Amino acid sequence: MTSTARVREEFGRIHGHAPEGVWAAPGRVNLIGEHTDYNDGFALPMALPQSTLLAARRRGDDLLRVHSAQGDGRVAEFAVADLAPGAAGGWARYPAGVVWALRERGLPVGGADLHVDSTVPTGAGLSSSAALQCAVAVAYDELYGLRLERPELALVVQYAENAFAGVPCGVMDQMASLCCAEGGALYLDSRGPSVRQVPFDLTGHGLSLLVLDTRVKHDLADGAYAALRAGCERAAGLLGLPALRDLAEEGLAGALEGLPGELVPLVRHVVTENARVGLAVEHLTAGEPEGLGPLLTAGHASLRDDYRVSCPETDLAVEAAVAAGALGARMTGGGFGGSVIALVRAGRAESVGRAVSEAFAAAGFARPAVLDAVPSAGARRID
């Protein structure tokens, strides 16, 4: 039975009638450009094959009833008119938040029955929460005839995560899940936000992109992420800039001299990371994806030493992958655990994955999960 058919069948079993459709929204890896989006900067994510599937049907009584195959078996139920920050907890706050955010925009949306089933690993830094929210967003957009452009829908979902779920994230995850195209990476300018598709042909160049899930769970709502964002905003204010995106790399050294010591590494990471995104886009546009390798490794060093969002497991995964022949590797996502990506020659993928697993075993860490990342399509209706 296909995944779509299974989601339809489960929806009928739980809600007692057939869904109006099934939608899918993918997880993502970010090739380069980490912690830049909330600084109005640049990023280069791509969508994964792993997705959240959502079966949905409108209701006439303004109730929102949500069920997850990964949940505790219960159906969470909310009166749409009563939705407000704090009204939902756990995983249900993500779909509830999207409905609330749409209504906050003054859009005419009501209740729905929802059932979700996801293959995006949770807590792995692959944007499982954004995939869930974006699946709800595209379903509601179609069910209620909203006809929002994808960047606008991404801003709605970001607002839901910021104001309803309490995570002060930028817009990169939502833009990736909603706007990526098969066979490409998404060049994101967060200030617009605006996007451009960039070809990313791994197979044609004999390459593979491994995702190494360290199984170290992270929670971006625990305060550390918010503190980093606040530090960046404080630094931009002291420099008299709208955002750190406005500090050019050639002006970095002079700018750092006038900042408090604790803000120096944050600014240095953001500015150099934006520059790495530009170089990465140049390599992909020129048909040289192997040129990403050194940029990935340099980006990880910056996240580890300047931004300090790495951990022993992600550091070890990067070191072991590069030592085993990867062209480059870095942690991806917000940090404090999660996953590492490694760019490898296709013939070395298995040996690199094995080397990382062996290094983890020797260090006494849990065995990492190894996924093959393929540039995939963004959110869409699939049935």
C-alpha positions as a Python dict, from the first residue, in 0.01 Angstrom:
ca = {
    (1, 'M'): (0, 0, 0),
    (2, 'T'): (138, 341, -92),
    (3, 'S'): (199, 604, 174),
    (4, 'T'): (-78, 818, 25),
    (5, 'A'): (-326, 531, 42),
    (6, 'R'): (-223, 453, 400),
    (7, 'V'): (-273, 815, 509),
    (8, 'R'): (-614, 820, 342),
    (9, 'E'): (-716, 495, 510),
    (10, 'E'): (-600, 612, 853),
    (11, 'F'): (-780, 941, 809),
    (12, 'G'): (-1103, 754, 740),
    (13, 'R'): (-1053, 525, 1039),
    (14, 'I'): (-989, 817, 1275),
    (15, 'H'): (-1232, 1080, 1147),
    (16, 'G'): (-1506, 862, 1001),
    (17, 'H'): (-1510, 1000, 649),
    (18, 'A'): (-1279, 1044, 349),
    (19, 'P'): (-1035, 1337, 321),
    (20, 'E'): (-1070, 1597, 49),
    (21, 'G'): (-706, 1552, -42),
    (22, 'V'): (-355, 1462, 67),
    (23, 'W'): (-68, 1711, 74),
    (24, 'A'): (304, 1668, 138),
    (25, 'A'): (572, 1904, 269),
    (26, 'P'): (940, 1803, 290),
    (27, 'G'): (1207, 1836, 552),
    (28, 'R'): (1524, 2014, 447),
    (29, 'V'): (1897, 2032, 485),
    (30, 'N'): (2073, 2363, 460),
    (31, 'L'): (2381, 2336, 243),
    (32, 'I'): (2529, 2660, 374),
    (33, 'G'): (2403, 2977, 539),
    (34, 'E'): (2330, 2889, 902),
    (35, 'H'): (2186, 3140, 1149),
    (36, 'T'): (2181, 3401, 873),
    (37, 'D'): (1809, 3416, 799),
    (38, 'Y'): (1711, 3609, 1112),
    (39, 'N'): (1992, 3850, 1024),
    (40, 'D'): (1829, 3928, 686),
    (41, 'G'): (2103, 3720, 525),
    (42, 'F'): (2145, 3446, 270),
    (43, 'A'): (2106, 3068, 277),
    (44, 'L'): (2112, 2772, 38),
    (45, 'P'): (1877, 2495, 154),
    (46, 'M'): (1740, 2199, -40),
    (47, 'A'): (1434, 1985, 23),
    (48, 'L'): (1463, 1620, 125),
    (49, 'P'): (1264, 1320, 4),
    (50, 'Q'): (1153, 1270, 366),
    (51, 'S'): (818, 1446, 404),
    (52, 'T'): (515, 1502, 622),
    (53, 'L'): (196, 1375, 458),
    (54, 'L'): (-130, 1538, 558),
    (55, 'A'): (-483, 1420, 481),
    (56, 'A'): (-739, 1693, 539),
    (57, 'R'): (-1107, 1776, 513),
    (58, 'R'): (-1289, 2098, 595),
    (59, 'R'): (-1541, 2103, 876),
    (60, 'G'): (-1853, 2317, 902),
    (61, 'D'): (-1842, 2367, 1278),
    (62, 'D'): (-1508, 2552, 1313),
    (63, 'L'): (-1348, 2270, 1511),
    (64, 'L'): (-987, 2178, 1438),
    (65, 'R'): (-926, 1807, 1503),
    (66, 'V'): (-570, 1684, 1454),
    (67, 'H'): (-417, 1339, 1478),
    (68, 'S'): (-61, 1221, 1416),
    (69, 'A'): (64, 873, 1339),
    (70, 'Q'): (366, 968, 1551),
    (71, 'G'): (154, 1091, 1841),
    (72, 'D'): (-2, 923, 2142),
    (73, 'G'): (-308, 797, 1956),
    (74, 'R'): (-539, 1073, 2075),
    (75, 'V'): (-711, 1335, 1860),
    (76, 'A'): (-636, 1690, 1974),
    (77, 'E'): (-940, 1915, 1934),
    (78, 'F'): (-959, 2294, 1938),
    (79, 'A'): (-1224, 2555, 1874),
    (80, 'V'): (-1072, 2764, 1598),
    (81, 'A'): (-1215, 3087, 1740),
    (82, 'D'): (-1042, 3018, 2073),
    (83, 'L'): (-694, 2957, 1931),
    (84, 'A'): (-430, 3176, 2091),
    (85, 'P'): (-65, 3136, 2193),
    (86, 'G'): (-53, 2892, 2482),
    (87, 'A'): (-379, 2720, 2385),
    (88, 'A'): (-203, 2412, 2245),
    (89, 'G'): (98, 2215, 2358),
    (90, 'G'): (326, 1945, 2221),
    (91, 'W'): (325, 1867, 1852),
    (92, 'A'): (-35, 1994, 1812),
    (93, 'R'): (79, 2353, 1863),
    (94, 'Y'): (233, 2347, 1516),
    (95, 'P'): (-81, 2278, 1308),
    (96, 'A'): (-294, 2484, 1548),
    (97, 'G'): (-50, 2772, 1515),
    (98, 'V'): (-80, 2779, 1136),
    (99, 'V'): (-460, 2803, 1153),
    (100, 'W'): (-430, 3077, 1416),
    (101, 'A'): (-176, 3269, 1205),
    (102, 'L'): (-398, 3255, 897),
    (103, 'R'): (-688, 3394, 1099),
    (104, 'E'): (-460, 3662, 1243),
    (105, 'R'): (-407, 3774, 883),
    (106, 'G'): (-781, 3817, 852),
    (107, 'L'): (-815, 3521, 619),
    (108, 'P'): (-1148, 3334, 610),
    (109, 'V'): (-1045, 2993, 739),
    (110, 'G'): (-1239, 2761, 966),
    (111, 'G'): (-1210, 2412, 1104),
    (112, 'A'): (-1076, 2090, 957),
    (113, 'D'): (-1006, 1728, 1030),
    (114, 'L'): (-635, 1650, 990),
    (115, 'H'): (-424, 1336, 1000),
    (116, 'V'): (-47, 1352, 959),
    (117, 'D'): (220, 1090, 905),
    (118, 'S'): (583, 1189, 869),
    (119, 'T'): (912, 1035, 762),
    (120, 'V'): (1111, 1344, 864),
    (121, 'P'): (1318, 1251, 1172),
    (122, 'T'): (1228, 1466, 1472),
    (123, 'G'): (1497, 1650, 1664),
    (124, 'A'): (1751, 1588, 1387),
    (125, 'G'): (1780, 1946, 1263),
    (126, 'L'): (1592, 1859, 943),
    (127, 'S'): (1293, 2088, 1006),
    (128, 'S'): (1029, 1833, 1100),
    (129, 'S'): (820, 2106, 1261),
    (130, 'A'): (837, 2329, 953),
    (131, 'A'): (738, 2034, 733),
    (132, 'L'): (431, 1975, 949),
    (133, 'Q'): (335, 2341, 946),
    (134, 'C'): (391, 2381, 574),
    (135, 'A'): (178, 2075, 497),
    (136, 'V'): (-106, 2234, 696),
    (137, 'A'): (-48, 2566, 524),
    (138, 'V'): (-69, 2434, 166),
    (139, 'A'): (-373, 2223, 254),
    (140, 'Y'): (-555, 2519, 408),
    (141, 'D'): (-451, 2742, 119),
    (142, 'E'): (-625, 2508, -125),
    (143, 'L'): (-918, 2398, 91),
    (144, 'Y'): (-1016, 2756, 169),
    (145, 'G'): (-921, 2909, -167),
    (146, 'L'): (-668, 3154, -24),
    (147, 'R'): (-434, 3157, -327),
    (148, 'L'): (-137, 3292, -135),
    (149, 'E'): (200, 3308, -309),
    (150, 'R'): (451, 3068, -156),
    (151, 'P'): (679, 3336, -2),
    (152, 'E'): (377, 3495, 163),
    (153, 'L'): (262, 3156, 293),
    (154, 'A'): (614, 3100, 432),
    (155, 'L'): (588, 3424, 628),
    (156, 'V'): (255, 3311, 774),
    (157, 'V'): (410, 2983, 887),
    (158, 'Q'): (714, 3163, 1032),
    (159, 'Y'): (479, 3389, 1227),
    (160, 'A'): (301, 3082, 1362),
    (161, 'E'): (627, 2932, 1483),
    (162, 'N'): (747, 3262, 1631),
    (163, 'A'): (430, 3386, 1798),
    (164, 'F'): (234, 3067, 1864),
    (165, 'A'): (496, 2794, 1914),
    (166, 'G'): (744, 3032, 2077),
    (167, 'V'): (1046, 2960, 1853),
    (168, 'P'): (1217, 3282, 1732),
    (169, 'C'): (1331, 3128, 1402),
    (170, 'G'): (1399, 3299, 1072),
    (171, 'V'): (1217, 3214, 751),
    (172, 'M'): (1464, 2971, 592),
    (173, 'D'): (1299, 2644, 698),
    (174, 'Q'): (957, 2751, 578),
    (175, 'M'): (1086, 2888, 247),
    (176, 'A'): (1276, 2566, 184),
    (177, 'S'): (979, 2340, 254),
    (178, 'L'): (741, 2550, 44),
    (179, 'C'): (959, 2670, -244),
    (180, 'C'): (1232, 2416, -323),
    (181, 'A'): (1232, 2239, -660),
    (182, 'E'): (1345, 1890, -754),
    (183, 'G'): (1708, 1879, -865),
    (184, 'G'): (1800, 2214, -720),
    (185, 'A'): (1897, 2418, -417),
    (186, 'L'): (1714, 2735, -313),
    (187, 'Y'): (1913, 3058, -301),
    (188, 'L'): (1731, 3253, -33),
    (189, 'D'): (1759, 3623, 33),
    (190, 'S'): (1581, 3653, 366),
    (191, 'R'): (1529, 4026, 346),
    (192, 'G'): (1268, 4001, 68),
    (193, 'P'): (1222, 3727, 120),
    (194, 'S'): (1306, 3626, -236),
    (195, 'V'): (1429, 3300, -384),
    (196, 'R'): (1605, 3169, -692),
    (197, 'Q'): (1646, 2807, -794),
    (198, 'V'): (2007, 2696, -841),
    (199, 'P'): (2087, 2364, -1015),
    (200, 'F'): (2235, 2101, -785),
    (201, 'D'): (2308, 1792, -992),
    (202, 'L'): (2476, 1549, -756),
    (203, 'T'): (2432, 1234, -966),
    (204, 'G'): (2559, 1394, -1285),
    (205, 'H'): (2882, 1489, -1110),
    (206, 'G'): (2932, 1154, -936),
    (207, 'L'): (2853, 1294, -592),
    (208, 'S'): (2635, 1205, -296),
    (209, 'L'): (2522, 1415, -3),
    (210, 'L'): (2499, 1216, 319),
    (211, 'V'): (2292, 1321, 616),
    (212, 'L'): (2440, 1189, 938),
    (213, 'D'): (2181, 1210, 1215),
    (214, 'T'): (2378, 1214, 1540),
    (215, 'R'): (2058, 1134, 1736),
    (216, 'V'): (2138, 1417, 1974),
    (217, 'K'): (1804, 1590, 2014),
    (218, 'H'): (1775, 1965, 2018),
    (219, 'D'): (1503, 2205, 2122),
    (220, 'L'): (1523, 2552, 1972),
    (221, 'A'): (1263, 2682, 2216),
    (222, 'D'): (1490, 2631, 2517),
    (223, 'G'): (1634, 2982, 2515),
    (224, 'A'): (1978, 2934, 2359),
    (225, 'Y'): (1854, 3010, 2009),
    (226, 'A'): (1673, 3322, 2128),
    (227, 'A'): (1988, 3442, 2304),
    (228, 'L'): (2191, 3411, 1985),
    (229, 'R'): (1935, 3605, 1787),
    (230, 'A'): (1920, 3876, 2053),
    (231, 'G'): (2299, 3906, 2047),
    (232, 'C'): (2301, 3953, 1670),
    (233, 'E'): (2030, 4217, 1688),
    (234, 'R'): (2217, 4398, 1963),
    (235, 'A'): (2536, 4397, 1754),
    (236, 'A'): (2354, 4534, 1449),
    (237, 'G'): (2212, 4812, 1663),
    (238, 'L'): (2553, 4905, 1802),
    (239, 'L'): (2690, 4916, 1448),
    (240, 'G'): (2402, 5134, 1331),
    (241, 'L'): (2284, 4872, 1080),
    (242, 'P'): (1934, 4742, 1006),
    (243, 'A'): (2076, 4388, 1029),
    (244, 'L'): (2413, 4212, 1020),
    (245, 'R'): (2347, 4131, 654),
    (246, 'D'): (2439, 4496, 585),
    (247, 'L'): (2796, 4452, 709),
    (248, 'A'): (3020, 4366, 414),
    (249, 'E'): (3307, 4123, 464),
    (250, 'E'): (3564, 4389, 376),
    (251, 'G'): (3437, 4604, 663),
    (252, 'L'): (3433, 4323, 916),
    (253, 'A'): (3769, 4378, 1084),
    (254, 'G'): (3700, 4744, 1155),
    (255, 'A'): (3349, 4675, 1280),
    (256, 'L'): (3467, 4409, 1524),
    (257, 'E'): (3708, 4650, 1694),
    (258, 'G'): (3423, 4855, 1836),
    (259, 'L'): (3204, 4573, 1965),
    (260, 'P'): (3186, 4410, 2309),
    (261, 'G'): (3390, 4092, 2315),
    (262, 'E'): (3094, 3857, 2352),
    (263, 'L'): (2939, 3986, 2028),
    (264, 'V'): (3254, 3962, 1813),
    (265, 'P'): (3230, 3590, 1729),
    (266, 'L'): (2858, 3614, 1649),
    (267, 'V'): (2915, 3893, 1400),
    (268, 'R'): (3219, 3723, 1249),
    (269, 'H'): (3017, 3405, 1187),
    (270, 'V'): (2722, 3579, 1025),
    (271, 'V'): (2932, 3793, 791),
    (272, 'T'): (3165, 3514, 681),
    (273, 'E'): (2874, 3271, 646),
    (274, 'N'): (2693, 3508, 412),
    (275, 'A'): (3009, 3522, 204),
    (276, 'R'): (3026, 3143, 193),
    (277, 'V'): (2670, 3130, 59),
    (278, 'G'): (2771, 3360, -227),
    (279, 'L'): (3069, 3140, -312),
    (280, 'A'): (2852, 2827, -297),
    (281, 'V'): (2603, 2973, -542),
    (282, 'E'): (2888, 3062, -777),
    (283, 'H'): (3013, 2702, -770),
    (284, 'L'): (2670, 2553, -837),
    (285, 'T'): (2589, 2801, -1112),
    (286, 'A'): (2920, 2714, -1280),
    (287, 'G'): (2841, 2341, -1259),
    (288, 'E'): (3108, 2279, -995),
    (289, 'P'): (2920, 2128, -698),
    (290, 'E'): (3237, 1966, -565),
    (291, 'G'): (3351, 2320, -482),
    (292, 'L'): (3104, 2315, -193),
    (293, 'G'): (3328, 2079, 2),
    (294, 'P'): (3576, 2325, 157),
    (295, 'L'): (3293, 2573, 222),
    (296, 'L'): (3103, 2316, 426),
    (297, 'T'): (3404, 2239, 645),
    (298, 'A'): (3486, 2608, 692),
    (299, 'G'): (3122, 2674, 780),
    (300, 'H'): (3132, 2405, 1047),
    (301, 'A'): (3446, 2552, 1202),
    (302, 'S'): (3269, 2887, 1224),
    (303, 'L'): (2959, 2732, 1384),
    (304, 'R'): (3179, 2542, 1629),
    (305, 'D'): (3428, 2811, 1725),
    (306, 'D'): (3244, 3140, 1674),
    (307, 'Y'): (2874, 3063, 1706),
    (308, 'R'): (2929, 2774, 1949),
    (309, 'V'): (2621, 2574, 1849),
    (310, 'S'): (2802, 2248, 1778),
    (311, 'C'): (2850, 1957, 2018),
    (312, 'P'): (3098, 1666, 2054),
    (313, 'E'): (2885, 1437, 1836),
    (314, 'T'): (2853, 1677, 1544),
    (315, 'D'): (3221, 1769, 1568),
    (316, 'L'): (3319, 1403, 1560),
    (317, 'A'): (3091, 1332, 1263),
    (318, 'V'): (3256, 1611, 1064),
    (319, 'E'): (3608, 1504, 1158),
    (320, 'A'): (3546, 1137, 1082),
    (321, 'A'): (3373, 1207, 751),
    (322, 'V'): (3651, 1434, 624),
    (323, 'A'): (3919, 1191, 741),
    (324, 'A'): (3742, 912, 549),
    (325, 'G'): (3748, 1109, 224),
    (326, 'A'): (3447, 1341, 229),
    (327, 'L'): (3502, 1656, 24),
    (328, 'G'): (3359, 1854, 312),
    (329, 'A'): (3115, 1828, 602),
    (330, 'R'): (2933, 2046, 852),
    (331, 'M'): (2645, 2045, 1096),
    (332, 'T'): (2316, 2159, 946),
    (333, 'G'): (2024, 2323, 1120),
    (334, 'G'): (2005, 2530, 1433),
    (335, 'G'): (2263, 2325, 1620),
    (336, 'F'): (2293, 2188, 1974),
    (337, 'G'): (2278, 1841, 1818),
    (338, 'G'): (2094, 1729, 1510),
    (339, 'S'): (2257, 1628, 1183),
    (340, 'V'): (2574, 1669, 981),
    (341, 'I'): (2589, 1676, 603),
    (342, 'A'): (2887, 1533, 414),
    (343, 'L'): (2959, 1583, 43),
    (344, 'V'): (3126, 1269, -89),
    (345, 'R'): (3222, 1103, -414),
    (346, 'A'): (2944, 855, -490),
    (347, 'G'): (3179, 559, -462),
    (348, 'R'): (3290, 666, -114),
    (349, 'A'): (2946, 715, 41),
    (350, 'E'): (2929, 375, 210),
    (351, 'S'): (3283, 390, 348),
    (352, 'V'): (3234, 743, 482),
    (353, 'G'): (2912, 645, 655),
    (354, 'R'): (3080, 340, 802),
    (355, 'A'): (3378, 544, 925),
    (356, 'V'): (3150, 785, 1108),
    (357, 'S'): (2959, 495, 1267),
    (358, 'E'): (3284, 335, 1381),
    (359, 'A'): (3409, 664, 1526),
    (360, 'F'): (3084, 702, 1719),
    (361, 'A'): (3109, 349, 1854),
    (362, 'A'): (3468, 409, 1968),
    (363, 'A'): (3359, 728, 2146),
    (364, 'G'): (3066, 556, 2315),
    (365, 'F'): (2806, 757, 2123),
    (366, 'A'): (2478, 618, 1991),
    (367, 'R'): (2497, 482, 1638),
    (368, 'P'): (2416, 762, 1388),
    (369, 'A'): (2150, 721, 1121),
    (370, 'V'): (2277, 772, 766),
    (371, 'L'): (2046, 910, 496),
    (372, 'D'): (2115, 989, 131),
    (373, 'A'): (1996, 1343, 60),
    (374, 'V'): (1846, 1398, -286),
    (375, 'P'): (1734, 1749, -394),
    (376, 'S'): (1357, 1713, -391),
    (377, 'A'): (1036, 1904, -457),
    (378, 'G'): (873, 2143, -214),
    (379, 'A'): (526, 2124, -61),
    (380, 'R'): (246, 2016, -294),
    (381, 'R'): (-81, 1827, -325),
    (382, 'I'): (-14, 1462, -402),
    (383, 'D'): (-372, 1325, -415),
}
